Amino acid sequence: MTDTSLNQDPLHPPAAGAGWGWILAYGVLSIVLGMLAFLNPFAATYAATMVIGAFFIAAGLVSVAAGIAGKDHEGRGYAIGFGLLSLVIGLLMAFSPGTAAVSLTLLVAIWLGIRGALEIGLGARFRRGRGLMIALGVINILLAVYVLATLPWSALTLPGFILGISFLLGGVTALVSALHHKKGAKPFAAPEV
């Protein structure tokens, strides 16, 4: 009896290494972004602050519009209140990027810590690249601790450095995975259960 629980056609299995180019492209893009962020950390921090501020402004505008348009909706007040709060935060980020950089620095630290924990957990399940993925996770957790320890003085450049390092290491990890996958290994190969 053939096991088709994984929705694979036993007569037409996927080609070994199919899609490795996308993983490689992701790795190359991550390395380029990492180098750019590392070469100009202030610009990377400023750009990240402005992009996040723009997202808050957009979310705020849409939420206020939804609240105004939803006249009979029970969440109307919430939508308008959430929208106004998002607008205020977005405008503060846009017009006070230094203050926003401190908040962004805290978010980067949280993001790095969670990402590191996930990478360690995933790396422990890998067959190939286990040490590299676990090392990436440990480095990201150490970077999160470093970010928290250096606040508020380094908030204007540290997020840019941290993002640069993280993107560089993530790109190298993706490149290694892509090359293994090109040779027929499963992408980000974990042991089969």
PDB file of C-alpha atoms in Angstrom:
ATOM      1  CA  MET A   1       0.000   0.000   0.000  1.00  0.00           C
ATOM      2  CA  THR A   2       1.325   3.456  -0.946  1.00  0.00           C
ATOM      3  CA  ASP A   3       1.345   6.262   1.621  1.00  0.00           C
ATOM      4  CA  THR A   4      -0.110   9.388   0.012  1.00  0.00           C
ATOM      5  CA  SER A   5      -0.724  11.241   3.276  1.00  0.00           C
ATOM      6  CA  LEU A   6       1.697  13.957   2.205  1.00  0.00           C
ATOM      7  CA  ASN A   7      -0.337  14.753  -0.946  1.00  0.00           C
ATOM      8  CA  GLN A   8       2.459  13.613  -3.231  1.00  0.00           C
ATOM      9  CA  ASP A   9       1.784  11.911  -6.511  1.00  0.00           C
ATOM     10  CA  PRO A  10       3.763   8.641  -6.304  1.00  0.00           C
ATOM     11  CA  LEU A  11       4.001   8.490 -10.100  1.00  0.00           C
ATOM     12  CA  HIS A  12       5.390  12.043 -10.409  1.00  0.00           C
ATOM     13  CA  PRO A  13       7.532  12.879  -7.361  1.00  0.00           C
ATOM     14  CA  PRO A  14       8.949  16.409  -7.161  1.00  0.00           C
ATOM     15  CA  ALA A  15      12.356  16.841  -8.748  1.00  0.00           C
ATOM     16  CA  ALA A  16      15.231  16.688  -6.303  1.00  0.00           C
ATOM     17  CA  GLY A  17      16.335  20.193  -5.519  1.00  0.00           C
ATOM     18  CA  ALA A  18      13.339  21.888  -7.149  1.00  0.00           C
ATOM     19  CA  GLY A  19      13.075  25.499  -6.036  1.00  0.00           C
ATOM     20  CA  TRP A  20      16.640  25.800  -4.736  1.00  0.00           C
ATOM     21  CA  GLY A  21      17.076  28.980  -6.789  1.00  0.00           C
ATOM     22  CA  TRP A  22      14.438  30.802  -4.742  1.00  0.00           C
ATOM     23  CA  ILE A  23      16.204  29.894  -1.512  1.00  0.00           C
ATOM     24  CA  LEU A  24      19.489  31.049  -3.059  1.00  0.00           C
ATOM     25  CA  ALA A  25      17.915  34.335  -4.203  1.00  0.00           C
ATOM     26  CA  TYR A  26      16.572  34.927  -0.699  1.00  0.00           C
ATOM     27  CA  GLY A  27      20.031  34.292   0.724  1.00  0.00           C
ATOM     28  CA  VAL A  28      21.725  36.667  -1.721  1.00  0.00           C
ATOM     29  CA  LEU A  29      19.115  39.384  -1.087  1.00  0.00           C
ATOM     30  CA  SER A  30      19.519  38.965   2.682  1.00  0.00           C
ATOM     31  CA  ILE A  31      23.297  39.286   2.388  1.00  0.00           C
ATOM     32  CA  VAL A  32      23.013  42.436   0.254  1.00  0.00           C
ATOM     33  CA  LEU A  33      20.509  44.015   2.657  1.00  0.00           C
ATOM     34  CA  GLY A  34      22.698  43.041   5.590  1.00  0.00           C
ATOM     35  CA  MET A  35      25.795  44.632   4.055  1.00  0.00           C
ATOM     36  CA  LEU A  36      23.890  47.831   3.250  1.00  0.00           C
ATOM     37  CA  ALA A  37      22.494  48.046   6.784  1.00  0.00           C
ATOM     38  CA  PHE A  38      25.900  47.320   8.302  1.00  0.00           C
ATOM     39  CA  LEU A  39      27.658  49.940   6.153  1.00  0.00           C
ATOM     40  CA  ASN A  40      25.169  52.667   7.134  1.00  0.00           C
ATOM     41  CA  PRO A  41      23.435  51.692  10.394  1.00  0.00           C
ATOM     42  CA  PHE A  42      21.981  55.163  11.010  1.00  0.00           C
ATOM     43  CA  ALA A  43      20.253  55.116   7.619  1.00  0.00           C
ATOM     44  CA  ALA A  44      18.995  51.564   8.247  1.00  0.00           C
ATOM     45  CA  THR A  45      17.621  52.585  11.655  1.00  0.00           C
ATOM     46  CA  TYR A  46      16.043  55.743  10.218  1.00  0.00           C
ATOM     47  CA  ALA A  47      14.539  53.869   7.256  1.00  0.00           C
ATOM     48  CA  ALA A  48      13.093  51.158   9.488  1.00  0.00           C
ATOM     49  CA  THR A  49      11.608  53.800  11.792  1.00  0.00           C
ATOM     50  CA  MET A  50      10.025  55.674   8.880  1.00  0.00           C
ATOM     51  CA  VAL A  51       8.625  52.503   7.270  1.00  0.00           C
ATOM     52  CA  ILE A  52       7.093  51.323  10.530  1.00  0.00           C
ATOM     53  CA  GLY A  53       5.705  54.830  11.121  1.00  0.00           C
ATOM     54  CA  ALA A  54       4.131  54.762   7.653  1.00  0.00           C
ATOM     55  CA  PHE A  55       2.524  51.388   8.426  1.00  0.00           C
ATOM     56  CA  PHE A  56       1.041  52.806  11.642  1.00  0.00           C
ATOM     57  CA  ILE A  57      -0.296  55.848   9.774  1.00  0.00           C
ATOM     58  CA  ALA A  58      -1.837  53.660   7.045  1.00  0.00           C
ATOM     59  CA  ALA A  59      -3.383  51.299   9.609  1.00  0.00           C
ATOM     60  CA  GLY A  60      -4.733  54.259  11.541  1.00  0.00           C
ATOM     61  CA  LEU A  61      -6.324  55.870   8.498  1.00  0.00           C
ATOM     62  CA  VAL A  62      -7.958  52.622   7.412  1.00  0.00           C
ATOM     63  CA  SER A  63      -9.219  51.875  10.912  1.00  0.00           C
ATOM     64  CA  VAL A  64     -10.712  55.371  11.352  1.00  0.00           C
ATOM     65  CA  ALA A  65     -12.354  55.120   7.922  1.00  0.00           C
ATOM     66  CA  ALA A  66     -13.753  51.688   8.808  1.00  0.00           C
ATOM     67  CA  GLY A  67     -15.101  53.033  12.080  1.00  0.00           C
ATOM     68  CA  ILE A  68     -16.757  56.005  10.426  1.00  0.00           C
ATOM     69  CA  ALA A  69     -18.197  53.902   7.597  1.00  0.00           C
ATOM     70  CA  GLY A  70     -19.452  51.130   9.905  1.00  0.00           C
ATOM     71  CA  LYS A  71     -22.305  53.124  11.440  1.00  0.00           C
ATOM     72  CA  ASP A  72     -24.204  50.130  12.813  1.00  0.00           C
ATOM     73  CA  HIS A  73     -21.179  48.025  13.735  1.00  0.00           C
ATOM     74  CA  GLU A  74     -20.673  47.294  17.439  1.00  0.00           C
ATOM     75  CA  GLY A  75     -16.880  47.737  17.170  1.00  0.00           C
ATOM     76  CA  ARG A  76     -17.152  51.218  15.651  1.00  0.00           C
ATOM     77  CA  GLY A  77     -15.770  53.031  18.702  1.00  0.00           C
ATOM     78  CA  TYR A  78     -12.914  50.581  18.990  1.00  0.00           C
ATOM     79  CA  ALA A  79     -12.020  50.990  15.308  1.00  0.00           C
ATOM     80  CA  ILE A  80     -11.965  54.775  15.583  1.00  0.00           C
ATOM     81  CA  GLY A  81     -10.021  54.714  18.869  1.00  0.00           C
ATOM     82  CA  PHE A  82      -7.505  52.183  17.562  1.00  0.00           C
ATOM     83  CA  GLY A  83      -7.156  54.202  14.370  1.00  0.00           C
ATOM     84  CA  LEU A  84      -6.485  57.440  16.235  1.00  0.00           C
ATOM     85  CA  LEU A  85      -3.932  55.724  18.478  1.00  0.00           C
ATOM     86  CA  SER A  86      -2.193  54.230  15.439  1.00  0.00           C
ATOM     87  CA  LEU A  87      -2.159  57.631  13.735  1.00  0.00           C
ATOM     88  CA  VAL A  88      -0.601  59.305  16.769  1.00  0.00           C
ATOM     89  CA  ILE A  89       2.092  56.622  17.069  1.00  0.00           C
ATOM     90  CA  GLY A  90       2.799  56.750  13.333  1.00  0.00           C
ATOM     91  CA  LEU A  91       3.070  60.532  13.324  1.00  0.00           C
ATOM     92  CA  LEU A  92       5.364  60.456  16.377  1.00  0.00           C
ATOM     93  CA  MET A  93       7.588  57.961  14.571  1.00  0.00           C
ATOM     94  CA  ALA A  94       7.614  60.109  11.431  1.00  0.00           C
ATOM     95  CA  PHE A  95       8.267  63.434  13.175  1.00  0.00           C
ATOM     96  CA  SER A  96      10.370  62.225  16.128  1.00  0.00           C
ATOM     97  CA  PRO A  97      12.486  59.427  14.710  1.00  0.00           C
ATOM     98  CA  GLY A  98      14.989  59.608  17.591  1.00  0.00           C
ATOM     99  CA  THR A  99      12.348  58.757  20.165  1.00  0.00           C
ATOM    100  CA  ALA A 100      10.881  56.200  17.822  1.00  0.00           C
ATOM    101  CA  ALA A 101      14.323  54.634  17.380  1.00  0.00           C
ATOM    102  CA  VAL A 102      14.397  53.779  21.078  1.00  0.00           C
ATOM    103  CA  SER A 103      11.015  52.044  20.744  1.00  0.00           C
ATOM    104  CA  LEU A 104      12.176  50.358  17.570  1.00  0.00           C
ATOM    105  CA  THR A 105      15.297  49.211  19.390  1.00  0.00           C
ATOM    106  CA  LEU A 106      13.116  47.495  21.977  1.00  0.00           C
ATOM    107  CA  LEU A 107      11.082  45.840  19.211  1.00  0.00           C
ATOM    108  CA  VAL A 108      14.269  44.681  17.488  1.00  0.00           C
ATOM    109  CA  ALA A 109      15.475  43.149  20.763  1.00  0.00           C
ATOM    110  CA  ILE A 110      12.201  41.266  21.199  1.00  0.00           C
ATOM    111  CA  TRP A 111      12.248  40.160  17.555  1.00  0.00           C
ATOM    112  CA  LEU A 112      15.848  38.930  17.819  1.00  0.00           C
ATOM    113  CA  GLY A 113      15.139  37.029  21.025  1.00  0.00           C
ATOM    114  CA  ILE A 114      12.092  35.252  19.608  1.00  0.00           C
ATOM    115  CA  ARG A 115      13.821  34.579  16.286  1.00  0.00           C
ATOM    116  CA  GLY A 116      16.849  33.156  18.103  1.00  0.00           C
ATOM    117  CA  ALA A 117      14.723  30.831  20.216  1.00  0.00           C
ATOM    118  CA  LEU A 118      12.875  29.603  17.125  1.00  0.00           C
ATOM    119  CA  GLU A 119      16.145  29.050  15.243  1.00  0.00           C
ATOM    120  CA  ILE A 120      17.594  27.024  18.112  1.00  0.00           C
ATOM    121  CA  GLY A 121      14.438  24.890  18.275  1.00  0.00           C
ATOM    122  CA  LEU A 122      14.369  24.376  14.516  1.00  0.00           C
ATOM    123  CA  GLY A 123      18.122  23.811  14.296  1.00  0.00           C
ATOM    124  CA  ALA A 124      17.898  21.029  16.870  1.00  0.00           C
ATOM    125  CA  ARG A 125      15.629  19.161  14.419  1.00  0.00           C
ATOM    126  CA  PHE A 126      17.859  19.630  11.338  1.00  0.00           C
ATOM    127  CA  ARG A 127      19.958  16.912   9.790  1.00  0.00           C
ATOM    128  CA  ARG A 128      22.176  19.236   7.787  1.00  0.00           C
ATOM    129  CA  GLY A 129      23.171  22.680   8.900  1.00  0.00           C
ATOM    130  CA  ARG A 130      22.192  21.946  12.501  1.00  0.00           C
ATOM    131  CA  GLY A 131      25.212  23.671  14.008  1.00  0.00           C
ATOM    132  CA  LEU A 132      24.878  26.703  11.744  1.00  0.00           C
ATOM    133  CA  MET A 133      21.192  27.191  12.556  1.00  0.00           C
ATOM    134  CA  ILE A 134      21.738  26.727  16.309  1.00  0.00           C
ATOM    135  CA  ALA A 135      24.699  29.134  16.182  1.00  0.00           C
ATOM    136  CA  LEU A 136      22.513  31.665  14.351  1.00  0.00           C
ATOM    137  CA  GLY A 137      19.887  31.334  17.070  1.00  0.00           C
ATOM    138  CA  VAL A 138      22.431  31.776  19.872  1.00  0.00           C
ATOM    139  CA  ILE A 139      23.930  34.823  18.137  1.00  0.00           C
ATOM    140  CA  ASN A 140      20.491  36.402  17.696  1.00  0.00           C
ATOM    141  CA  ILE A 141      19.703  35.881  21.396  1.00  0.00           C
ATOM    142  CA  LEU A 142      23.068  37.382  22.387  1.00  0.00           C
ATOM    143  CA  LEU A 143      22.377  40.338  20.096  1.00  0.00           C
ATOM    144  CA  ALA A 144      18.981  40.838  21.784  1.00  0.00           C
ATOM    145  CA  VAL A 145      20.668  40.904  25.204  1.00  0.00           C
ATOM    146  CA  TYR A 146      23.279  43.367  23.921  1.00  0.00           C
ATOM    147  CA  VAL A 147      20.595  45.680  22.517  1.00  0.00           C
ATOM    148  CA  LEU A 148      18.793  45.769  25.853  1.00  0.00           C
ATOM    149  CA  ALA A 149      22.039  46.376  27.757  1.00  0.00           C
ATOM    150  CA  THR A 150      23.066  49.409  25.660  1.00  0.00           C
ATOM    151  CA  LEU A 151      19.806  51.387  25.692  1.00  0.00           C
ATOM    152  CA  PRO A 152      19.178  54.306  25.233  1.00  0.00           C
ATOM    153  CA  TRP A 153      22.568  55.596  24.022  1.00  0.00           C
ATOM    154  CA  SER A 154      22.995  53.425  20.983  1.00  0.00           C
ATOM    155  CA  ALA A 155      19.397  53.419  19.765  1.00  0.00           C
ATOM    156  CA  LEU A 156      20.170  55.504  16.673  1.00  0.00           C
ATOM    157  CA  THR A 157      22.656  53.082  15.120  1.00  0.00           C
ATOM    158  CA  LEU A 158      22.360  49.801  16.956  1.00  0.00           C
ATOM    159  CA  PRO A 159      19.150  48.615  15.246  1.00  0.00           C
ATOM    160  CA  GLY A 160      20.861  49.127  11.895  1.00  0.00           C
ATOM    161  CA  PHE A 161      23.911  47.126  12.985  1.00  0.00           C
ATOM    162  CA  ILE A 162      21.792  44.385  14.494  1.00  0.00           C
ATOM    163  CA  LEU A 163      19.580  44.100  11.422  1.00  0.00           C
ATOM    164  CA  GLY A 164      22.671  44.037   9.217  1.00  0.00           C
ATOM    165  CA  ILE A 165      24.315  41.238  11.183  1.00  0.00           C
ATOM    166  CA  SER A 166      21.096  39.241  11.369  1.00  0.00           C
ATOM    167  CA  PHE A 167      20.401  39.597   7.641  1.00  0.00           C
ATOM    168  CA  LEU A 168      23.994  38.618   6.789  1.00  0.00           C
ATOM    169  CA  LEU A 169      23.919  35.488   8.924  1.00  0.00           C
ATOM    170  CA  GLY A 170      20.406  34.567   7.766  1.00  0.00           C
ATOM    171  CA  GLY A 171      21.538  34.982   4.165  1.00  0.00           C
ATOM    172  CA  VAL A 172      24.556  32.721   4.667  1.00  0.00           C
ATOM    173  CA  THR A 173      22.294  30.106   6.282  1.00  0.00           C
ATOM    174  CA  ALA A 174      19.888  30.281   3.313  1.00  0.00           C
ATOM    175  CA  LEU A 175      22.783  29.982   0.839  1.00  0.00           C
ATOM    176  CA  VAL A 176      24.074  26.851   2.555  1.00  0.00           C
ATOM    177  CA  SER A 177      20.570  25.378   2.581  1.00  0.00           C
ATOM    178  CA  ALA A 178      20.053  26.226  -1.106  1.00  0.00           C
ATOM    179  CA  LEU A 179      23.289  24.506  -2.107  1.00  0.00           C
ATOM    180  CA  HIS A 180      22.372  21.373  -0.131  1.00  0.00           C
ATOM    181  CA  HIS A 181      18.882  21.444  -1.646  1.00  0.00           C
ATOM    182  CA  LYS A 182      20.332  21.780  -5.166  1.00  0.00           C
ATOM    183  CA  LYS A 183      22.143  18.488  -4.559  1.00  0.00           C
ATOM    184  CA  GLY A 184      18.852  16.781  -3.716  1.00  0.00           C
ATOM    185  CA  ALA A 185      18.501  17.294   0.026  1.00  0.00           C
ATOM    186  CA  LYS A 186      15.194  18.588   1.311  1.00  0.00           C
ATOM    187  CA  PRO A 187      15.236  22.354   1.917  1.00  0.00           C
ATOM    188  CA  PHE A 188      15.970  23.116   5.559  1.00  0.00           C
ATOM    189  CA  ALA A 189      16.047  19.332   6.069  1.00  0.00           C
ATOM    190  CA  ALA A 190      14.615  18.100   9.354  1.00  0.00           C
ATOM    191  CA  PRO A 191      14.454  14.453  10.335  1.00  0.00           C
ATOM    192  CA  GLU A 192      11.397  12.562   9.116  1.00  0.00           C
ATOM    193  CA  VAL A 193       9.142  11.123  11.784  1.00  0.00           C
TER     194      VAL A 193
END
